[in-house]
mmCIF file with all atom_site columns, C-alpha atoms in Angstrom:
data_model
loop_
_atom_site.group_PDB
_atom_site.id
_atom_site.type_symbol
_atom_site.label_atom_id
_atom_site.label_alt_id
_atom_site.label_comp_id
_atom_site.label_asym_id
_atom_site.label_entity_id
_atom_site.label_seq_id
_atom_site.pdbx_PDB_ins_code
_atom_site.Cartn_x
_atom_site.Cartn_y
_atom_site.Cartn_z
_atom_site.occupancy
_atom_site.B_iso_or_equiv
_atom_site.pdbx_formal_charge
_atom_site.auth_seq_id
_atom_site.auth_comp_id
_atom_site.auth_asym_id
_atom_site.auth_atom_id
_atom_site.pdbx_PDB_model_num
ATOM 1   C CA . HIS A 1 1   ? -3.555  23.616  8.204  1.00 43.00 ? 1469 HIS A CA 1
ATOM 2   C CA . PHE A 1 2   ? -3.790  19.845  8.326  1.00 53.00 ? 1470 PHE A CA 1
ATOM 3   C CA . ARG A 1 3   ? -3.085  19.456  4.616  1.00 70.00 ? 1471 ARG A CA 1
ATOM 4   C CA . PRO A 1 4   ? 0.740   19.245  4.936  1.00 76.00 ? 1472 PRO A CA 1
ATOM 5   C CA . VAL A 1 5   ? 0.315   16.468  7.518  1.00 76.00 ? 1473 VAL A CA 1
ATOM 6   C CA . PHE A 1 6   ? -2.107  14.566  5.271  1.00 83.00 ? 1474 PHE A CA 1
ATOM 7   C CA . ALA A 1 7   ? 0.279   14.981  2.338  1.00 87.00 ? 1475 ALA A CA 1
ATOM 8   C CA . LEU A 1 8   ? 3.150   13.628  4.420  1.00 90.00 ? 1476 LEU A CA 1
ATOM 9   C CA . PHE A 1 9   ? 1.159   10.568  5.483  1.00 90.00 ? 1477 PHE A CA 1
ATOM 10  C CA . ALA A 1 10  ? 0.040   10.029  1.894  1.00 92.00 ? 1478 ALA A CA 1
ATOM 11  C CA . ILE A 1 11  ? 3.683   9.972   0.753  1.00 93.00 ? 1479 ILE A CA 1
ATOM 12  C CA . ILE A 1 12  ? 4.577   7.546   3.564  1.00 95.00 ? 1480 ILE A CA 1
ATOM 13  C CA . ALA A 1 13  ? 1.607   5.330   2.644  1.00 95.00 ? 1481 ALA A CA 1
ATOM 14  C CA . ILE A 1 14  ? 2.567   5.205   -1.044 1.00 95.00 ? 1482 ILE A CA 1
ATOM 15  C CA . ALA A 1 15  ? 6.233   4.532   -0.266 1.00 96.00 ? 1483 ALA A CA 1
ATOM 16  C CA . SER A 1 16  ? 5.315   1.801   2.227  1.00 96.00 ? 1484 SER A CA 1
ATOM 17  C CA . MET A 1 17  ? 2.931   0.027   -0.137 1.00 96.00 ? 1485 MET A CA 1
ATOM 18  C CA . LEU A 1 18  ? 5.233   0.082   -3.156 1.00 96.00 ? 1486 LEU A CA 1
ATOM 19  C CA . ILE A 1 19  ? 8.662   -0.351  -1.550 1.00 96.00 ? 1487 ILE A CA 1
ATOM 20  C CA . GLY A 1 20  ? 7.466   -3.002  0.906  1.00 96.00 ? 1488 GLY A CA 1
ATOM 21  C CA . ASN A 1 21  ? 5.932   -5.142  -1.827 1.00 96.00 ? 1489 ASN A CA 1
ATOM 22  C CA . LEU A 1 22  ? 8.769   -4.660  -4.314 1.00 96.00 ? 1490 LEU A CA 1
ATOM 23  C CA . LEU A 1 23  ? 11.392  -5.645  -1.731 1.00 96.00 ? 1491 LEU A CA 1
ATOM 24  C CA . ALA A 1 24  ? 9.358   -8.692  -0.670 1.00 96.00 ? 1492 ALA A CA 1
ATOM 25  C CA . LEU A 1 25  ? 9.046   -9.698  -4.324 1.00 94.00 ? 1493 LEU A CA 1
ATOM 26  C CA . VAL A 1 26  ? 12.798  -10.368 -4.657 1.00 93.00 ? 1494 VAL A CA 1
ATOM 27  C CA . GLN A 1 27  ? 13.272  -12.286 -1.399 1.00 93.00 ? 1495 GLN A CA 1
ATOM 28  C CA . ASN A 1 28  ? 13.878  -16.018 -0.963 1.00 92.00 ? 1496 ASN A CA 1
ATOM 29  C CA . ASP A 1 29  ? 13.749  -15.888 2.833  1.00 94.00 ? 1497 ASP A CA 1
ATOM 30  C CA . ILE A 1 30  ? 10.279  -16.461 4.297  1.00 95.00 ? 1498 ILE A CA 1
ATOM 31  C CA . LYS A 1 31  ? 10.860  -14.240 7.319  1.00 94.00 ? 1499 LYS A CA 1
ATOM 32  C CA . ARG A 1 32  ? 12.087  -11.413 5.118  1.00 95.00 ? 1500 ARG A CA 1
ATOM 33  C CA . ILE A 1 33  ? 9.103   -11.830 2.814  1.00 96.00 ? 1501 ILE A CA 1
ATOM 34  C CA . LEU A 1 34  ? 6.764   -11.516 5.792  1.00 95.00 ? 1502 LEU A CA 1
ATOM 35  C CA . ALA A 1 35  ? 8.771   -8.621  7.230  1.00 95.00 ? 1503 ALA A CA 1
ATOM 36  C CA . TYR A 1 36  ? 8.796   -6.578  4.033  1.00 96.00 ? 1504 TYR A CA 1
ATOM 37  C CA . SER A 1 37  ? 5.134   -7.336  3.395  1.00 95.00 ? 1505 SER A CA 1
ATOM 38  C CA . SER A 1 38  ? 4.362   -5.924  6.848  1.00 95.00 ? 1506 SER A CA 1
ATOM 39  C CA . ILE A 1 39  ? 5.741   -2.585  5.630  1.00 96.00 ? 1507 ILE A CA 1
ATOM 40  C CA . ALA A 1 40  ? 3.218   -2.705  2.792  1.00 96.00 ? 1508 ALA A CA 1
ATOM 41  C CA . HIS A 1 41  ? 0.400   -3.536  5.196  1.00 96.00 ? 1509 HIS A CA 1
ATOM 42  C CA . MET A 1 42  ? 1.206   -0.510  7.314  1.00 95.00 ? 1510 MET A CA 1
ATOM 43  C CA . GLY A 1 43  ? 0.857   1.500   4.105  1.00 95.00 ? 1511 GLY A CA 1
ATOM 44  C CA . TYR A 1 44  ? -2.597  -0.001  3.534  1.00 96.00 ? 1512 TYR A CA 1
ATOM 45  C CA . LEU A 1 45  ? -3.507  0.957   7.084  1.00 94.00 ? 1513 LEU A CA 1
ATOM 46  C CA . LEU A 1 46  ? -2.410  4.549   6.472  1.00 94.00 ? 1514 LEU A CA 1
ATOM 47  C CA . VAL A 1 47  ? -4.900  4.762   3.592  1.00 94.00 ? 1515 VAL A CA 1
ATOM 48  C CA . ALA A 1 48  ? -7.700  4.344   6.131  1.00 92.00 ? 1516 ALA A CA 1
ATOM 49  C CA . PHE A 1 49  ? -6.051  6.922   8.414  1.00 89.00 ? 1517 PHE A CA 1
ATOM 50  C CA . GLU A 1 50  ? -5.999  9.339   5.490  1.00 89.00 ? 1518 GLU A CA 1
ATOM 51  C CA . ALA A 1 51  ? -9.713  8.779   4.899  1.00 87.00 ? 1519 ALA A CA 1
ATOM 52  C CA . GLY A 1 52  ? -10.703 9.779   8.422  1.00 83.00 ? 1520 GLY A CA 1
ATOM 53  C CA . GLY A 1 53  ? -14.191 9.557   9.891  1.00 82.00 ? 1521 GLY A CA 1
ATOM 54  C CA . SER A 1 54  ? -16.088 6.822   11.700 1.00 81.00 ? 1522 SER A CA 1
ATOM 55  C CA . MET A 1 55  ? -15.907 4.429   8.748  1.00 85.00 ? 1523 MET A CA 1
ATOM 56  C CA . ALA A 1 56  ? -12.127 4.776   8.713  1.00 88.00 ? 1524 ALA A CA 1
ATOM 57  C CA . SER A 1 57  ? -11.932 4.092   12.451 1.00 89.00 ? 1525 SER A CA 1
ATOM 58  C CA . GLU A 1 58  ? -13.813 0.828   12.012 1.00 91.00 ? 1526 GLU A CA 1
ATOM 59  C CA . ALA A 1 59  ? -11.636 -0.071  9.017  1.00 92.00 ? 1527 ALA A CA 1
ATOM 60  C CA . VAL A 1 60  ? -8.440  0.524   11.009 1.00 93.00 ? 1528 VAL A CA 1
ATOM 61  C CA . ALA A 1 61  ? -9.705  -1.494  13.985 1.00 93.00 ? 1529 ALA A CA 1
ATOM 62  C CA . PHE A 1 62  ? -10.767 -4.438  11.831 1.00 95.00 ? 1530 PHE A CA 1
ATOM 63  C CA . TYR A 1 63  ? -7.551  -4.318  9.799  1.00 95.00 ? 1531 TYR A CA 1
ATOM 64  C CA . LEU A 1 64  ? -5.402  -4.435  12.933 1.00 95.00 ? 1532 LEU A CA 1
ATOM 65  C CA . ALA A 1 65  ? -7.358  -7.417  14.286 1.00 95.00 ? 1533 ALA A CA 1
ATOM 66  C CA . ALA A 1 66  ? -7.197  -9.294  10.968 1.00 96.00 ? 1534 ALA A CA 1
ATOM 67  C CA . TYR A 1 67  ? -3.513  -8.481  10.528 1.00 96.00 ? 1535 TYR A CA 1
ATOM 68  C CA . PHE A 1 68  ? -2.735  -9.669  14.066 1.00 96.00 ? 1536 PHE A CA 1
ATOM 69  C CA . ILE A 1 69  ? -4.454  -13.031 13.507 1.00 96.00 ? 1537 ILE A CA 1
ATOM 70  C CA . THR A 1 70  ? -2.778  -13.519 10.121 1.00 97.00 ? 1538 THR A CA 1
ATOM 71  C CA . THR A 1 71  ? 0.700   -12.485 11.260 1.00 96.00 ? 1539 THR A CA 1
ATOM 72  C CA . VAL A 1 72  ? 0.664   -14.661 14.372 1.00 96.00 ? 1540 VAL A CA 1
ATOM 73  C CA . GLY A 1 73  ? -0.596  -17.555 12.255 1.00 96.00 ? 1541 GLY A CA 1
ATOM 74  C CA . ALA A 1 74  ? 2.035   -17.118 9.532  1.00 96.00 ? 1542 ALA A CA 1
ATOM 75  C CA . PHE A 1 75  ? 4.969   -16.771 11.913 1.00 94.00 ? 1543 PHE A CA 1
ATOM 76  C CA . GLY A 1 76  ? 3.447   -19.567 13.983 1.00 94.00 ? 1544 GLY A CA 1
ATOM 77  C CA . VAL A 1 77  ? 3.823   -21.960 11.051 1.00 94.00 ? 1545 VAL A CA 1
ATOM 78  C CA . VAL A 1 78  ? 7.456   -20.905 10.672 1.00 93.00 ? 1546 VAL A CA 1
ATOM 79  C CA . THR A 1 79  ? 8.015   -21.453 14.394 1.00 92.00 ? 1547 THR A CA 1
ATOM 80  C CA . VAL A 1 80  ? 6.356   -24.876 14.446 1.00 91.00 ? 1548 VAL A CA 1
ATOM 81  C CA . LEU A 1 81  ? 8.453   -25.998 11.472 1.00 90.00 ? 1549 LEU A CA 1
ATOM 82  C CA . SER A 1 82  ? 11.674  -24.711 13.035 1.00 87.00 ? 1550 SER A CA 1
ATOM 83  C CA . ASN A 1 83  ? 13.721  -26.622 15.578 1.00 82.00 ? 1551 ASN A CA 1
ATOM 84  C CA . GLU A 1 84  ? 16.659  -25.999 17.892 1.00 78.00 ? 1552 GLU A CA 1
ATOM 85  C CA . ASP A 1 85  ? 19.123  -26.776 15.098 1.00 79.00 ? 1553 ASP A CA 1
ATOM 86  C CA . ARG A 1 86  ? 17.806  -24.423 12.423 1.00 80.00 ? 1554 ARG A CA 1
ATOM 87  C CA . ASP A 1 87  ? 14.921  -22.158 11.459 1.00 85.00 ? 1555 ASP A CA 1
ATOM 88  C CA . ALA A 1 88  ? 12.593  -22.916 8.570  1.00 87.00 ? 1556 ALA A CA 1
ATOM 89  C CA . ASP A 1 89  ? 13.301  -19.581 6.924  1.00 87.00 ? 1557 ASP A CA 1
ATOM 90  C CA . THR A 1 90  ? 14.280  -20.364 3.334  1.00 90.00 ? 1558 THR A CA 1
ATOM 91  C CA . LEU A 1 91  ? 11.833  -20.879 0.504  1.00 91.00 ? 1559 LEU A CA 1
ATOM 92  C CA . GLN A 1 92  ? 13.405  -24.285 -0.132 1.00 91.00 ? 1560 GLN A CA 1
ATOM 93  C CA . ASP A 1 93  ? 12.335  -25.400 3.365  1.00 91.00 ? 1561 ASP A CA 1
ATOM 94  C CA . TYR A 1 94  ? 8.722   -25.182 2.176  1.00 93.00 ? 1562 TYR A CA 1
ATOM 95  C CA . ALA A 1 95  ? 9.188   -27.110 -1.067 1.00 92.00 ? 1563 ALA A CA 1
ATOM 96  C CA . GLY A 1 96  ? 6.608   -29.910 -1.127 1.00 92.00 ? 1564 GLY A CA 1
ATOM 97  C CA . LEU A 1 97  ? 5.413   -29.052 2.401  1.00 93.00 ? 1565 LEU A CA 1
ATOM 98  C CA . PHE A 1 98  ? 1.857   -30.084 1.513  1.00 94.00 ? 1566 PHE A CA 1
ATOM 99  C CA . TRP A 1 99  ? 3.005   -33.644 0.850  1.00 92.00 ? 1567 TRP A CA 1
ATOM 100 C CA . ARG A 1 100 ? 4.853   -33.780 4.178  1.00 89.00 ? 1568 ARG A CA 1
ATOM 101 C CA . ARG A 1 101 ? 2.608   -31.705 6.438  1.00 91.00 ? 1569 ARG A CA 1
ATOM 102 C CA . PRO A 1 102 ? -0.734  -31.114 4.666  1.00 93.00 ? 1570 PRO A CA 1
ATOM 103 C CA . VAL A 1 103 ? -2.426  -29.420 7.641  1.00 93.00 ? 1571 VAL A CA 1
ATOM 104 C CA . LEU A 1 104 ? 0.423   -26.957 8.197  1.00 94.00 ? 1572 LEU A CA 1
ATOM 105 C CA . ALA A 1 105 ? 0.656   -26.240 4.485  1.00 95.00 ? 1573 ALA A CA 1
ATOM 106 C CA . SER A 1 106 ? -3.092  -25.594 4.312  1.00 96.00 ? 1574 SER A CA 1
ATOM 107 C CA . ILE A 1 107 ? -2.941  -23.267 7.315  1.00 96.00 ? 1575 ILE A CA 1
ATOM 108 C CA . PHE A 1 108 ? 0.010   -21.364 5.864  1.00 97.00 ? 1576 PHE A CA 1
ATOM 109 C CA . THR A 1 109 ? -1.820  -21.119 2.541  1.00 97.00 ? 1577 THR A CA 1
ATOM 110 C CA . LEU A 1 110 ? -4.835  -19.497 4.189  1.00 97.00 ? 1578 LEU A CA 1
ATOM 111 C CA . MET A 1 111 ? -2.607  -17.064 6.089  1.00 97.00 ? 1579 MET A CA 1
ATOM 112 C CA . LEU A 1 112 ? -0.811  -16.038 2.894  1.00 97.00 ? 1580 LEU A CA 1
ATOM 113 C CA . LEU A 1 113 ? -4.109  -15.681 1.014  1.00 97.00 ? 1581 LEU A CA 1
ATOM 114 C CA . SER A 1 114 ? -5.379  -13.505 3.853  1.00 97.00 ? 1582 SER A CA 1
ATOM 115 C CA . PHE A 1 115 ? -2.295  -11.287 3.502  1.00 96.00 ? 1583 PHE A CA 1
ATOM 116 C CA . ALA A 1 116 ? -3.069  -11.078 -0.217 1.00 95.00 ? 1584 ALA A CA 1
ATOM 117 C CA . GLY A 1 117 ? -6.684  -10.120 0.466  1.00 94.00 ? 1585 GLY A CA 1
ATOM 118 C CA . ILE A 1 118 ? -8.344  -13.148 -1.118 1.00 94.00 ? 1586 ILE A CA 1
ATOM 119 C CA . PRO A 1 119 ? -12.083 -13.651 -0.324 1.00 93.00 ? 1587 PRO A CA 1
ATOM 120 C CA . VAL A 1 120 ? -13.263 -15.863 2.563  1.00 93.00 ? 1588 VAL A CA 1
ATOM 121 C CA . THR A 1 121 ? -10.388 -14.629 4.729  1.00 95.00 ? 1589 THR A CA 1
ATOM 122 C CA . ALA A 1 122 ? -10.263 -11.823 7.279  1.00 95.00 ? 1590 ALA A CA 1
ATOM 123 C CA . GLY A 1 123 ? -7.608  -10.116 5.165  1.00 95.00 ? 1591 GLY A CA 1
ATOM 124 C CA . PHE A 1 124 ? -10.061 -9.688  2.295  1.00 95.00 ? 1592 PHE A CA 1
ATOM 125 C CA . LEU A 1 125 ? -12.632 -7.877  4.424  1.00 95.00 ? 1593 LEU A CA 1
ATOM 126 C CA . ALA A 1 126 ? -9.873  -5.815  6.041  1.00 95.00 ? 1594 ALA A CA 1
ATOM 127 C CA . LYS A 1 127 ? -8.767  -4.486  2.641  1.00 96.00 ? 1595 LYS A CA 1
ATOM 128 C CA . PHE A 1 128 ? -12.373 -4.107  1.533  1.00 95.00 ? 1596 PHE A CA 1
ATOM 129 C CA . TYR A 1 129 ? -13.138 -1.879  4.524  1.00 94.00 ? 1597 TYR A CA 1
ATOM 130 C CA . VAL A 1 130 ? -10.002 0.196   3.893  1.00 95.00 ? 1598 VAL A CA 1
ATOM 131 C CA . VAL A 1 131 ? -10.932 0.675   0.220  1.00 95.00 ? 1599 VAL A CA 1
ATOM 132 C CA . THR A 1 132 ? -14.516 1.552   1.197  1.00 94.00 ? 1600 THR A CA 1
ATOM 133 C CA . ALA A 1 133 ? -13.293 4.146   3.704  1.00 93.00 ? 1601 ALA A CA 1
ATOM 134 C CA . GLY A 1 134 ? -10.900 5.561   1.113  1.00 92.00 ? 1602 GLY A CA 1
ATOM 135 C CA . ALA A 1 135 ? -13.630 5.721   -1.537 1.00 93.00 ? 1603 ALA A CA 1
ATOM 136 C CA . SER A 1 136 ? -15.970 7.546   0.832  1.00 90.00 ? 1604 SER A CA 1
ATOM 137 C CA . ALA A 1 137 ? -13.255 10.166  1.335  1.00 88.00 ? 1605 ALA A CA 1
ATOM 138 C CA . GLY A 1 138 ? -12.450 10.359  -2.370 1.00 88.00 ? 1606 GLY A CA 1
ATOM 139 C CA . ILE A 1 139 ? -8.740  9.526   -2.043 1.00 91.00 ? 1607 ILE A CA 1
ATOM 140 C CA . TRP A 1 140 ? -8.691  7.647   -5.337 1.00 93.00 ? 1608 TRP A CA 1
ATOM 141 C CA . ALA A 1 141 ? -4.966  7.995   -5.975 1.00 93.00 ? 1609 ALA A CA 1
ATOM 142 C CA . LEU A 1 142 ? -4.146  6.111   -2.767 1.00 94.00 ? 1610 LEU A CA 1
ATOM 143 C CA . ILE A 1 143 ? -6.749  3.467   -3.577 1.00 95.00 ? 1611 ILE A CA 1
ATOM 144 C CA . LEU A 1 144 ? -5.190  2.963   -7.006 1.00 96.00 ? 1612 LEU A CA 1
ATOM 145 C CA . ILE A 1 145 ? -1.729  2.517   -5.468 1.00 95.00 ? 1613 ILE A CA 1
ATOM 146 C CA . LEU A 1 146 ? -3.233  0.093   -2.937 1.00 96.00 ? 1614 LEU A CA 1
ATOM 147 C CA . VAL A 1 147 ? -4.732  -2.035  -5.710 1.00 95.00 ? 1615 VAL A CA 1
ATOM 148 C CA . ILE A 1 148 ? -1.532  -2.024  -7.794 1.00 96.00 ? 1616 ILE A CA 1
ATOM 149 C CA . SER A 1 149 ? 0.674   -2.904  -4.822 1.00 96.00 ? 1617 SER A CA 1
ATOM 150 C CA . SER A 1 150 ? -1.753  -5.636  -3.753 1.00 95.00 ? 1618 SER A CA 1
ATOM 151 C CA . VAL A 1 151 ? -1.376  -7.243  -7.179 1.00 95.00 ? 1619 VAL A CA 1
ATOM 152 C CA . ILE A 1 152 ? 2.416   -7.146  -6.735 1.00 95.00 ? 1620 ILE A CA 1
ATOM 153 C CA . GLY A 1 153 ? 2.010   -8.767  -3.327 1.00 95.00 ? 1621 GLY A CA 1
ATOM 154 C CA . LEU A 1 154 ? -0.146  -11.522 -4.802 1.00 95.00 ? 1622 LEU A CA 1
ATOM 155 C CA . PHE A 1 155 ? 2.816   -12.701 -6.898 1.00 95.00 ? 1623 PHE A CA 1
ATOM 156 C CA . TYR A 1 156 ? 5.169   -13.435 -4.002 1.00 95.00 ? 1624 TYR A CA 1
ATOM 157 C CA . TYR A 1 157 ? 2.450   -14.916 -1.820 1.00 97.00 ? 1625 TYR A CA 1
ATOM 158 C CA . LEU A 1 158 ? 1.448   -17.289 -4.625 1.00 96.00 ? 1626 LEU A CA 1
ATOM 159 C CA . ARG A 1 159 ? 5.120   -18.090 -5.176 1.00 96.00 ? 1627 ARG A CA 1
ATOM 160 C CA . VAL A 1 160 ? 5.295   -19.508 -1.649 1.00 96.00 ? 1628 VAL A CA 1
ATOM 161 C CA . VAL A 1 161 ? 1.987   -21.346 -2.081 1.00 96.00 ? 1629 VAL A CA 1
ATOM 162 C CA . ILE A 1 162 ? 3.098   -22.943 -5.367 1.00 96.00 ? 1630 ILE A CA 1
ATOM 163 C CA . THR A 1 163 ? 6.363   -24.010 -3.726 1.00 95.00 ? 1631 THR A CA 1
ATOM 164 C CA . MET A 1 164 ? 4.464   -25.760 -0.923 1.00 96.00 ? 1632 MET A CA 1
ATOM 165 C CA . TYR A 1 165 ? 2.263   -27.729 -3.318 1.00 95.00 ? 1633 TYR A CA 1
ATOM 166 C CA . ALA A 1 166 ? 4.983   -28.653 -5.802 1.00 93.00 ? 1634 ALA A CA 1
ATOM 167 C CA . ARG A 1 167 ? 5.983   -32.294 -6.038 1.00 85.00 ? 1635 ARG A CA 1
ATOM 168 C CA . VAL A 1 168 ? 9.521   -32.892 -4.780 1.00 80.00 ? 1636 VAL A CA 1
ATOM 169 C CA . GLN A 1 169 ? 11.562  -35.900 -5.836 1.00 72.00 ? 1637 GLN A CA 1
ATOM 170 C CA . GLY A 1 170 ? 12.759  -37.746 -2.748 1.00 61.00 ? 1638 GLY A CA 1
ATOM 171 C CA . LYS A 1 171 ? 13.021  -36.214 0.682  1.00 59.00 ? 1639 LYS A CA 1
ATOM 172 C CA . ASP A 1 172 ? 15.224  -33.247 1.495  1.00 55.00 ? 1640 ASP A CA 1
ATOM 173 C CA . PRO A 1 173 ? 17.454  -34.341 4.421  1.00 47.00 ? 1641 PRO A CA 1
ATOM 174 C CA . HIS A 1 174 ? 17.630  -30.734 5.574  1.00 50.00 ? 1642 HIS A CA 1
ATOM 175 C CA . ALA A 1 175 ? 13.889  -30.123 5.491  1.00 55.00 ? 1643 ALA A CA 1
ATOM 176 C CA . PRO A 1 176 ? 12.668  -29.206 9.003  1.00 56.00 ? 1644 PRO A CA 1
ATOM 177 C CA . GLU A 1 177 ? 9.967   -31.311 10.579 1.00 58.00 ? 1645 GLU A CA 1
ATOM 178 C CA . ALA A 1 178 ? 7.145   -30.057 12.797 1.00 54.00 ? 1646 ALA A CA 1
ATOM 179 C CA . HIS A 1 179 ? 7.220   -31.189 16.434 1.00 57.00 ? 1647 HIS A CA 1
ATOM 180 C CA . ALA A 1 180 ? 5.233   -28.638 18.485 1.00 61.00 ? 1648 ALA A CA 1
ATOM 181 C CA . LEU A 1 181 ? 1.840   -30.303 18.983 1.00 64.00 ? 1649 LEU A CA 1
ATOM 182 C CA . GLY A 1 182 ? 0.522   -27.463 21.146 1.00 72.00 ? 1650 GLY A CA 1
ATOM 183 C CA . GLY A 1 183 ? 1.503   -24.991 18.449 1.00 77.00 ? 1651 GLY A CA 1
ATOM 184 C CA . ASN A 1 184 ? -0.569  -26.931 15.936 1.00 83.00 ? 1652 ASN A CA 1
ATOM 185 C CA . TYR A 1 185 ? -3.699  -26.497 18.073 1.00 88.00 ? 1653 TYR A CA 1
ATOM 186 C CA . VAL A 1 186 ? -3.101  -22.752 18.306 1.00 91.00 ? 1654 VAL A CA 1
ATOM 187 C CA . LEU A 1 187 ? -2.650  -22.543 14.541 1.00 94.00 ? 1655 LEU A CA 1
ATOM 188 C CA . VAL A 1 188 ? -5.925  -24.392 13.934 1.00 93.00 ? 1656 VAL A CA 1
ATOM 189 C CA . ALA A 1 189 ? -7.715  -21.974 16.293 1.00 94.00 ? 1657 ALA A CA 1
ATOM 190 C CA . LEU A 1 190 ? -6.217  -18.973 14.479 1.00 95.00 ? 1658 LEU A CA 1
ATOM 191 C CA . THR A 1 191 ? -7.267  -20.429 11.127 1.00 95.00 ? 1659 THR A CA 1
ATOM 192 C CA . ILE A 1 192 ? -10.847 -20.841 12.340 1.00 95.00 ? 1660 ILE A CA 1
ATOM 193 C CA . LEU A 1 193 ? -10.856 -17.187 13.432 1.00 94.00 ? 1661 LEU A CA 1
ATOM 194 C CA . LEU A 1 194 ? -9.337  -16.150 10.106 1.00 95.00 ? 1662 LEU A CA 1
ATOM 195 C CA . VAL A 1 195 ? -12.110 -17.773 8.097  1.00 95.00 ? 1663 VAL A CA 1
ATOM 196 C CA . TRP A 1 196 ? -14.878 -16.928 10.567 1.00 95.00 ? 1664 TRP A CA 1
ATOM 197 C CA . PHE A 1 197 ? -14.113 -13.194 10.480 1.00 93.00 ? 1665 PHE A CA 1
ATOM 198 C CA . GLY A 1 198 ? -13.660 -13.424 6.729  1.00 93.00 ? 1666 GLY A CA 1
ATOM 199 C CA . VAL A 1 199 ? -17.217 -14.700 6.356  1.00 91.00 ? 1667 VAL A CA 1
ATOM 200 C CA . TYR A 1 200 ? -18.981 -13.181 9.362  1.00 87.00 ? 1668 TYR A CA 1
ATOM 201 C CA . SER A 1 201 ? -17.277 -10.038 10.620 1.00 83.00 ? 1669 SER A CA 1
ATOM 202 C CA . CYS A 1 202 ? -20.113 -8.571  12.702 1.00 82.00 ? 1670 CYS A CA 1
ATOM 203 C CA . PRO A 1 203 ? -18.916 -9.866  16.126 1.00 77.00 ? 1671 PRO A CA 1
ATOM 204 C CA . LEU A 1 204 ? -15.481 -8.312  15.595 1.00 75.00 ? 1672 LEU A CA 1
#
């Protein structure tokens, strides 16, 4: 009698993964990219819920922790770069960021790569645990959708990364500058956690 419920959650998971990533793919606003990608991540999380069992419980717990660190770090970069006059929310605001603020650009790069599930980040292990839980339960269709949607997500994450490392002629007078020193320390701490749990996840 649980099958209709599982089917419903499977449909929600598939819709979240595909629609979230496809909508993020066409955005030029950083906040909207992160917001739509969060829909996709909730779909990934539902894959572990569908799997069930103790392995799935650990996968969900780790995914939530990794996602929390990555999300706070990503939006933290946006916040640090924003000021009282305007928010750093357009893709153009991040053009050549590495050449203006190399530390912030590097931190944002790691956060985006974690969202994408690239190795040596907590996001990679989070997706790995979800896929492992799904494989143990034999829900291969959901795993396939997860992999396909993750590839879609990789495109828009790399788009932001490439923008940050691109050479920009001159200096954009509208480009926001970072001022929050305390915020920088928090971002460094989050980045250390991101990499630490991506390499050594046992404590978490």
